[in-house]
Amino acid sequence: MKKRILIVDDEPSVTDILREFFARFEHGHQYETTTARDGADALMLLLRQEFDLVLLDMNMPRLGGLALLKELRGLGLKVPVLMLTANQDSKAAAEAIGAGVVAYVPKPFDFMELEHLVALALARPNRAPGGTAASG
């Protein structure tokens, strides 16, 4: 069973590390990763394709992570999101959680914790497959 992951981060080194992480990650699935450099590129991808999980950087040019998250939720997309950030601001974390992220993940990553959070996010029963809005 294949899971589609969208990694949104403006730092190529971070997207490279996360792509390698998913290449080695095993929980009974194969992982297909797609990357976007910012929220604007990610929004275009999310409107055209279905994803099972989004790893989203908080601070990016053009359209930041929190603004993209709010846009997705406004469009009714229920895809689980893990918010990634080097920002340790508790106010920003609270705002991201209030906007519907599964978890707020600090950089640098603790890969065992990230693996656990990915598994939990993909197992969430209250979301529609592929990131579309859940129907009643």
Coordinates of N, CA, C and O in Angstrom, one line a residue:
M1 N 0.8 -1.2 0.0 CA 0.0 0.0 0.0 C 0.9 1.2 0.0 O 1.8 1.4 0.8
K2 N 0.6 2.2 -0.9 CA 1.5 3.4 -1.1 C 0.8 4.5 -0.4 O -0.4 4.8 -0.5
K3 N 1.6 5.3 0.3 CA 1.2 6.6 1.0 C 1.9 7.7 0.3 O 3.1 7.7 0.1
R4 N 1.1 8.7 0.0 CA 1.7 9.9 -0.7 C 1.9 11.0 0.3 O 1.0 11.4 1.0
I5 N 3.2 11.5 0.4 CA 3.6 12.5 1.3 C 4.1 13.8 0.6 O 4.8 13.7 -0.3
L6 N 3.6 14.9 1.1 CA 4.0 16.2 0.5 C 4.9 16.8 1.6 O 4.5 17.1 2.7
I7 N 6.1 17.2 1.2 CA 7.1 17.8 2.1 C 7.2 19.3 1.6 O 7.6 19.5 0.5
V8 N 6.9 20.2 2.5 CA 6.9 21.6 2.1 C 7.9 22.3 3.0 O 7.7 22.5 4.2
D9 N 9.1 22.7 2.4 CA 10.1 23.4 3.1 C 11.0 24.2 2.1 O 11.3 23.6 1.0
D10 N 11.4 25.4 2.5 CA 12.3 26.2 1.6 C 13.7 25.8 1.7 O 14.5 26.4 0.9
E11 N 14.1 24.9 2.6 CA 15.5 24.5 2.7 C 15.7 23.2 2.1 O 15.2 22.1 2.6
P12 N 16.5 23.1 0.9 CA 16.7 21.9 0.3 C 17.3 20.8 1.1 O 17.0 19.6 1.0
S13 N 18.1 21.2 2.1 CA 18.8 20.2 3.0 C 17.7 19.5 3.8 O 17.8 18.2 4.1
V14 N 16.7 20.2 4.2 CA 15.6 19.6 5.0 C 14.8 18.6 4.2 O 14.5 17.5 4.6
T15 N 14.4 19.1 3.0 CA 13.6 18.2 2.1 C 14.4 16.9 1.7 O 13.8 15.8 1.7
D16 N 15.7 17.1 1.5 CA 16.5 15.9 1.2 C 16.6 14.9 2.4 O 16.4 13.7 2.2
I17 N 16.7 15.4 3.6 CA 16.7 14.6 4.8 C 15.4 13.9 5.0 O 15.4 12.7 5.3
L18 N 14.3 14.6 4.8 CA 13.0 14.0 4.9 C 12.7 13.0 3.8 O 12.1 11.9 4.1
R19 N 13.1 13.2 2.6 CA 13.0 12.2 1.6 C 13.7 10.9 1.9 O 13.2 9.8 1.7
E20 N 14.9 11.1 2.4 CA 15.7 9.9 2.8 C 15.0 9.2 4.0 O 14.9 7.9 4.0
F21 N 14.5 9.9 4.9 CA 13.7 9.4 6.1 C 12.6 8.5 5.6 O 12.4 7.4 6.0
F22 N 11.8 9.0 4.6 CA 10.7 8.2 4.1 C 11.1 7.0 3.2 O 10.4 6.0 3.1
A23 N 12.3 7.1 2.6 CA 12.8 6.0 1.8 C 13.1 4.8 2.8 O 13.1 3.7 2.3
R24 N 13.5 5.1 4.0 CA 13.9 4.1 5.0 C 12.8 3.7 5.9 O 12.9 2.7 6.6
F25 N 11.7 4.5 6.0 CA 10.6 4.4 6.9 C 9.8 3.2 6.5 O 9.4 3.1 5.4
E26 N 9.5 2.2 7.4 CA 8.8 1.0 7.1 C 7.7 0.8 8.1 O 8.0 0.6 9.3
H27 N 6.5 0.8 7.7 CA 5.3 0.5 8.5 C 4.3 -0.2 7.7 O 3.1 0.2 7.8
G28 N 4.7 -1.1 6.8 CA 3.8 -1.8 5.9 C 3.3 -1.0 4.7 O 2.4 -1.4 4.1
H29 N 4.0 0.2 4.5 CA 3.6 1.0 3.3 C 4.9 1.4 2.5 O 6.0 1.3 3.1
Q30 N 4.7 1.7 1.3 CA 5.7 2.4 0.5 C 5.3 3.8 0.5 O 4.1 4.2 0.6
Y31 N 6.3 4.7 0.5 CA 6.1 6.1 0.6 C 6.6 6.8 -0.7 O 7.7 6.7 -1.1
E32 N 5.7 7.6 -1.3 CA 6.0 8.4 -2.4 C 6.0 9.8 -2.0 O 5.0 10.3 -1.4
T33 N 7.2 10.5 -2.1 CA 7.3 11.9 -1.6 C 7.4 12.9 -2.8 O 7.9 12.6 -3.8
T34 N 6.7 14.0 -2.5 CA 6.8 15.1 -3.4 C 7.2 16.3 -2.6 O 6.8 16.4 -1.4
T35 N 7.9 17.2 -3.2 CA 8.4 18.4 -2.4 C 7.9 19.7 -3.0 O 7.6 19.7 -4.2
A36 N 7.7 20.7 -2.2 CA 7.4 22.0 -2.6 C 8.3 23.0 -1.8 O 8.6 22.8 -0.7
R37 N 8.7 24.1 -2.5 CA 9.6 25.1 -1.9 C 8.9 26.1 -1.0 O 9.6 26.7 -0.2
D38 N 7.6 26.2 -1.1 CA 6.9 27.2 -0.3 C 5.4 26.9 -0.3 O 5.0 26.0 -1.1
G39 N 4.7 27.6 0.5 CA 3.2 27.3 0.6 C 2.5 27.5 -0.7 O 1.5 26.8 -1.0
A40 N 2.9 28.5 -1.5 CA 2.2 28.8 -2.8 C 2.3 27.6 -3.7 O 1.3 27.1 -4.3
D41 N 3.6 27.0 -3.9 CA 3.8 25.8 -4.7 C 3.0 24.7 -4.1 O 2.4 23.9 -4.9
A42 N 3.0 24.5 -2.8 CA 2.3 23.4 -2.2 C 0.8 23.5 -2.4 O 0.1 22.5 -2.7
L43 N 0.2 24.7 -2.3 CA -1.2 24.9 -2.5 C -1.6 24.4 -3.9 O -2.6 23.7 -4.1
M44 N -0.8 24.7 -4.9 CA -1.1 24.3 -6.3 C -1.1 22.7 -6.4 O -1.9 22.1 -7.0
L45 N -0.1 22.1 -5.7 CA 0.0 20.7 -5.7 C -1.2 20.0 -5.0 O -1.8 19.1 -5.5
L46 N -1.6 20.6 -3.9 CA -2.7 20.1 -3.1 C -4.0 20.2 -3.8 O -4.9 19.4 -3.6
L47 N -4.1 21.2 -4.7 CA -5.4 21.4 -5.4 C -5.5 20.4 -6.6 O -6.5 20.1 -7.1
R48 N -4.3 19.9 -7.1 CA -4.3 19.0 -8.2 C -4.1 17.5 -7.9 O -4.5 16.7 -8.7
Q49 N -3.5 17.2 -6.7 CA -3.2 15.9 -6.4 C -3.7 15.6 -4.9 O -3.9 16.5 -4.2
E50 N -3.8 14.3 -4.6 CA -4.2 13.9 -3.3 C -3.0 13.4 -2.5 O -2.2 12.7 -3.1
F51 N -2.9 13.8 -1.3 CA -1.8 13.4 -0.4 C -2.4 12.8 0.9 O -3.5 13.2 1.3
D52 N -1.6 11.9 1.5 CA -2.0 11.2 2.7 C -1.5 12.0 3.9 O -2.0 11.8 5.0
L53 N -0.5 12.8 3.7 CA 0.2 13.5 4.8 C 1.0 14.7 4.3 O 1.6 14.5 3.2
V54 N 1.0 15.8 5.0 CA 1.8 16.9 4.6 C 2.7 17.3 5.8 O 2.2 17.4 6.9
L55 N 4.0 17.4 5.5 CA 5.0 17.9 6.5 C 5.3 19.3 6.0 O 5.7 19.6 4.9
L56 N 4.9 20.3 6.9 CA 4.8 21.7 6.5 C 5.7 22.6 7.4 O 5.5 22.6 8.6
D57 N 6.7 23.3 6.7 CA 7.5 24.2 7.5 C 6.7 25.4 7.8 O 5.8 25.9 7.1
M58 N 6.9 26.0 9.0 CA 6.1 27.1 9.5 C 6.5 28.4 8.8 O 5.6 29.1 8.3
N59 N 7.8 28.7 8.6 CA 8.3 29.9 8.0 C 8.9 29.7 6.6 O 9.9 29.1 6.5
M60 N 8.2 30.3 5.6 CA 8.7 30.2 4.2 C 8.3 31.4 3.5 O 7.4 32.2 3.9
P61 N 9.0 31.7 2.4 CA 8.6 32.9 1.6 C 7.3 32.7 0.9 O 6.8 31.6 0.8
R62 N 6.7 33.7 0.4 CA 5.5 33.8 -0.4 C 4.3 33.4 0.5 O 3.5 34.3 0.8
L63 N 4.1 32.2 0.8 CA 3.0 31.7 1.6 C 3.5 30.8 2.7 O 4.0 29.7 2.4
G64 N 3.5 31.3 3.9 CA 4.0 30.5 5.1 C 3.1 29.3 5.4 O 2.0 29.2 4.9
G65 N 3.7 28.5 6.3 CA 3.0 27.3 6.7 C 1.6 27.5 7.3 O 0.6 26.8 7.0
L66 N 1.5 28.4 8.3 CA 0.3 28.7 9.0 C -0.8 29.2 8.0 O -1.9 28.8 8.1
A67 N -0.4 30.1 7.1 CA -1.3 30.7 6.1 C -1.8 29.6 5.2 O -3.0 29.5 4.9
L68 N -0.9 28.7 4.8 CA -1.3 27.6 3.9 C -2.3 26.6 4.7 O -3.3 26.2 4.1
L69 N -2.0 26.3 5.9 CA -2.8 25.4 6.7 C -4.2 26.0 6.8 O -5.2 25.3 6.6
K70 N -4.3 27.3 7.1 CA -5.7 27.9 7.2 C -6.4 27.9 5.8 O -7.6 27.7 5.8
E71 N -5.6 28.1 4.7 CA -6.2 28.0 3.4 C -6.8 26.6 3.1 O -7.9 26.4 2.6
L72 N -6.0 25.6 3.5 CA -6.4 24.2 3.2 C -7.7 23.9 4.0 O -8.6 23.3 3.5
R73 N -7.7 24.3 5.3 CA -8.9 24.0 6.1 C -10.1 24.8 5.6 O -11.2 24.3 5.6
G74 N -9.9 26.0 5.1 CA -10.9 26.8 4.5 C -11.5 26.1 3.3 O -12.7 26.3 3.0
L75 N -10.7 25.4 2.5 CA -11.1 24.7 1.3 C -11.7 23.3 1.7 O -12.2 22.6 0.8
G76 N -11.7 22.9 2.9 CA -12.3 21.7 3.4 C -11.4 20.5 3.2 O -11.8 19.4 3.4
L77 N -10.1 20.7 3.0 CA -9.1 19.6 2.9 C -8.7 19.2 4.3 O -8.3 20.0 5.1
K78 N -8.9 17.9 4.5 CA -8.7 17.3 5.9 C -7.4 16.5 6.0 O -7.2 15.8 6.9
V79 N -6.5 16.7 5.0 CA -5.2 16.0 5.0 C -4.5 16.3 6.3 O -4.4 17.4 6.8
P80 N -4.0 15.2 7.0 CA -3.2 15.5 8.3 C -1.9 16.3 8.0 O -1.3 16.0 7.0
V81 N -1.6 17.2 8.9 CA -0.4 18.0 8.7 C 0.4 18.0 9.9 O -0.1 18.1 11.1
L82 N 1.7 17.8 9.7 CA 2.7 17.9 10.8 C 3.5 19.2 10.5 O 4.0 19.4 9.4
M83 N 3.4 20.2 11.4 CA 4.0 21.5 11.3 C 5.5 21.4 11.8 O 5.7 21.0 12.9
L84 N 6.4 21.7 10.9 CA 7.8 21.6 11.2 C 8.4 23.0 11.4 O 8.0 23.9 10.6
T85 N 9.2 23.2 12.4 CA 9.7 24.6 12.6 C 10.9 24.6 13.5 O 11.1 23.8 14.4
A86 N 11.8 25.6 13.2 CA 12.9 25.9 14.1 C 12.5 26.9 15.1 O 13.3 27.2 16.0
N87 N 11.3 27.5 15.0 CA 10.8 28.5 15.9 C 10.2 27.8 17.1 O 9.3 27.0 17.0
Q88 N 10.7 28.1 18.3 CA 10.3 27.5 19.5 C 9.2 28.4 20.2 O 8.9 28.2 21.4
D89 N 8.6 29.3 19.5 CA 7.6 30.2 20.0 C 6.3 29.4 20.4 O 5.6 28.8 19.5
S90 N 5.9 29.4 21.7 CA 4.8 28.6 22.1 C 3.5 29.2 21.6 O 2.5 28.5 21.4
K91 N 3.4 30.5 21.4 CA 2.2 31.2 20.8 C 2.0 30.7 19.4 O 0.9 30.3 19.0
A92 N 3.1 30.5 18.6 CA 3.0 30.0 17.2 C 2.5 28.5 17.2 O 1.7 28.1 16.4
A93 N 3.1 27.8 18.2 CA 2.7 26.4 18.3 C 1.2 26.3 18.6 O 0.5 25.5 18.0
A94 N 0.7 27.1 19.5 CA -0.7 27.1 19.9 C -1.6 27.4 18.7 O -2.6 26.8 18.5
E95 N -1.1 28.4 17.9 CA -1.9 28.8 16.8 C -2.0 27.7 15.7 O -3.0 27.5 15.1
A96 N -0.8 27.0 15.5 CA -0.8 25.9 14.6 C -1.7 24.8 15.0 O -2.5 24.2 14.2
I97 N -1.7 24.5 16.3 CA -2.5 23.4 16.8 C -4.0 23.8 16.7 O -4.8 23.0 16.3
G98 N -4.3 25.0 17.0 CA -5.6 25.5 16.9 C -6.1 25.5 15.5 O -7.3 25.4 15.2
A99 N -5.2 25.6 14.5 CA -5.6 25.6 13.1 C -5.7 24.1 12.6 O -6.0 23.9 11.4
G100 N -5.4 23.2 13.4 CA -5.7 21.8 13.0 C -4.5 20.9 12.6 O -4.6 19.9 11.9
V101 N -3.3 21.3 13.1 CA -2.1 20.4 12.8 C -2.2 19.2 13.7 O -2.8 19.2 14.8
V102 N -1.7 18.0 13.3 CA -1.6 16.8 14.1 C -0.6 17.0 15.2 O -0.8 16.7 16.4
A103 N 0.5 17.7 14.8 CA 1.6 17.9 15.8 C 2.5 19.0 15.3 O 2.6 19.3 14.1
Y104 N 3.2 19.6 16.3 CA 4.1 20.7 16.0 C 5.5 20.1 16.3 O 5.8 19.8 17.4
V105 N 6.3 20.0 15.3 CA 7.6 19.3 15.4 C 8.8 20.2 15.3 O 9.0 20.8 14.2
P106 N 9.6 20.3 16.3 CA 10.7 21.2 16.3 C 11.9 20.7 15.5 O 12.1 19.5 15.4
K107 N 12.6 21.6 14.8 CA 13.8 21.3 14.2 C 15.0 21.6 15.1 O 14.9 22.5 15.9
P108 N 16.0 20.8 15.2 CA 16.3 19.6 14.4 C 15.4 18.5 14.9 O 15.0 18.4 16.0
F109 N 15.2 17.5 14.0 CA 14.2 16.5 14.2 C 14.8 15.4 15.2 O 16.0 15.0 15.1
D110 N 13.9 14.9 16.0 CA 14.2 13.6 16.7 C 13.5 12.6 15.8 O 12.3 12.5 15.8
F111 N 14.3 11.8 15.1 CA 13.7 10.9 14.1 C 12.8 9.8 14.7 O 11.8 9.4 14.0
M112 N 13.1 9.4 15.9 CA 12.2 8.4 16.5 C 10.8 9.0 16.8 O 9.8 8.4 16.5
E113 N 10.8 10.2 17.3 CA 9.6 10.9 17.5 C 8.8 11.2 16.2 O 7.6 11.0 16.1
L114 N 9.6 11.6 15.2 CA 9.0 11.9 13.9 C 8.3 10.7 13.3 O 7.2 10.7 12.8
E115 N 9.0 9.6 13.4 CA 8.5 8.3 12.9 C 7.2 8.0 13.7 O 6.2 7.6 13.0
H116 N 7.1 8.2 15.0 CA 5.9 7.9 15.8 C 4.8 8.8 15.3 O 3.7 8.4 15.1
L117 N 5.1 10.1 15.1 CA 4.1 11.1 14.7 C 3.5 10.8 13.3 O 2.3 10.9 13.1
V118 N 4.4 10.4 12.4 CA 3.9 10.0 11.1 C 3.0 8.8 11.1 O 1.9 8.9 10.5
A119 N 3.4 7.8 11.9 CA 2.5 6.6 12.0 C 1.1 7.0 12.6 O 0.1 6.6 12.1
L120 N 1.1 7.9 13.6 CA -0.1 8.3 14.2 C -1.0 9.1 13.3 O -2.2 8.9 13.2
A121 N -0.3 10.0 12.5 CA -1.1 10.9 11.6 C -1.7 10.0 10.5 O -2.8 10.3 10.1
L122 N -1.0 9.0 10.0 CA -1.5 8.2 8.9 C -2.6 7.3 9.4 O -3.4 6.8 8.6
A123 N -2.6 7.0 10.7 CA -3.6 6.1 11.2 C -4.9 6.8 11.7 O -5.8 6.1 12.1
R124 N -4.9 8.1 11.6 CA -6.1 8.8 12.1 C -7.4 8.4 11.3 O -7.5 8.5 10.1
P125 N -8.4 8.0 12.1 CA -9.6 7.4 11.4 C -10.6 8.5 11.0 O -11.4 8.2 10.1
N126 N -10.4 9.8 11.4 CA -11.4 10.8 11.1 C -11.1 11.6 9.9 O -11.5 12.7 9.7
R127 N -10.3 11.1 9.0 CA -9.9 11.8 7.8 C -10.3 11.0 6.6 O -10.3 9.7 6.6
A128 N -10.6 11.6 5.5 CA -10.9 10.9 4.2 C -9.6 10.5 3.6 O -8.6 11.2 3.7
P129 N -9.5 9.4 2.9 CA -8.3 9.0 2.2 C -7.8 10.1 1.2 O -8.7 10.7 0.6
G130 N -6.5 10.2 1.1 CA -6.0 11.1 0.1 C -6.1 12.6 0.4 O -5.7 13.4 -0.4
G131 N -6.6 13.0 1.5 CA -6.6 14.3 1.9 C -7.8 15.1 1.5 O -7.8 16.3 1.6
T132 N -8.8 14.5 1.0 CA -10.0 15.2 0.6 C -10.9 15.4 1.9 O -10.7 14.7 2.9
A133 N -11.9 16.2 1.8 CA -12.8 16.5 2.9 C -13.5 15.2 3.2 O -14.0 14.5 2.3
A134 N -13.7 14.9 4.5 CA -14.4 13.7 4.9 C -15.9 14.0 4.7 O -16.4 15.0 4.9
S135 N -16.6 12.9 4.3 CA -18.0 13.1 4.1 C -18.7 12.3 5.1 O -18.2 11.3 5.6
G136 N -19.9 12.8 5.5 CA -20.7 12.2 6.6 C -21.0 10.8 6.6 O -21.3 10.0 7.3

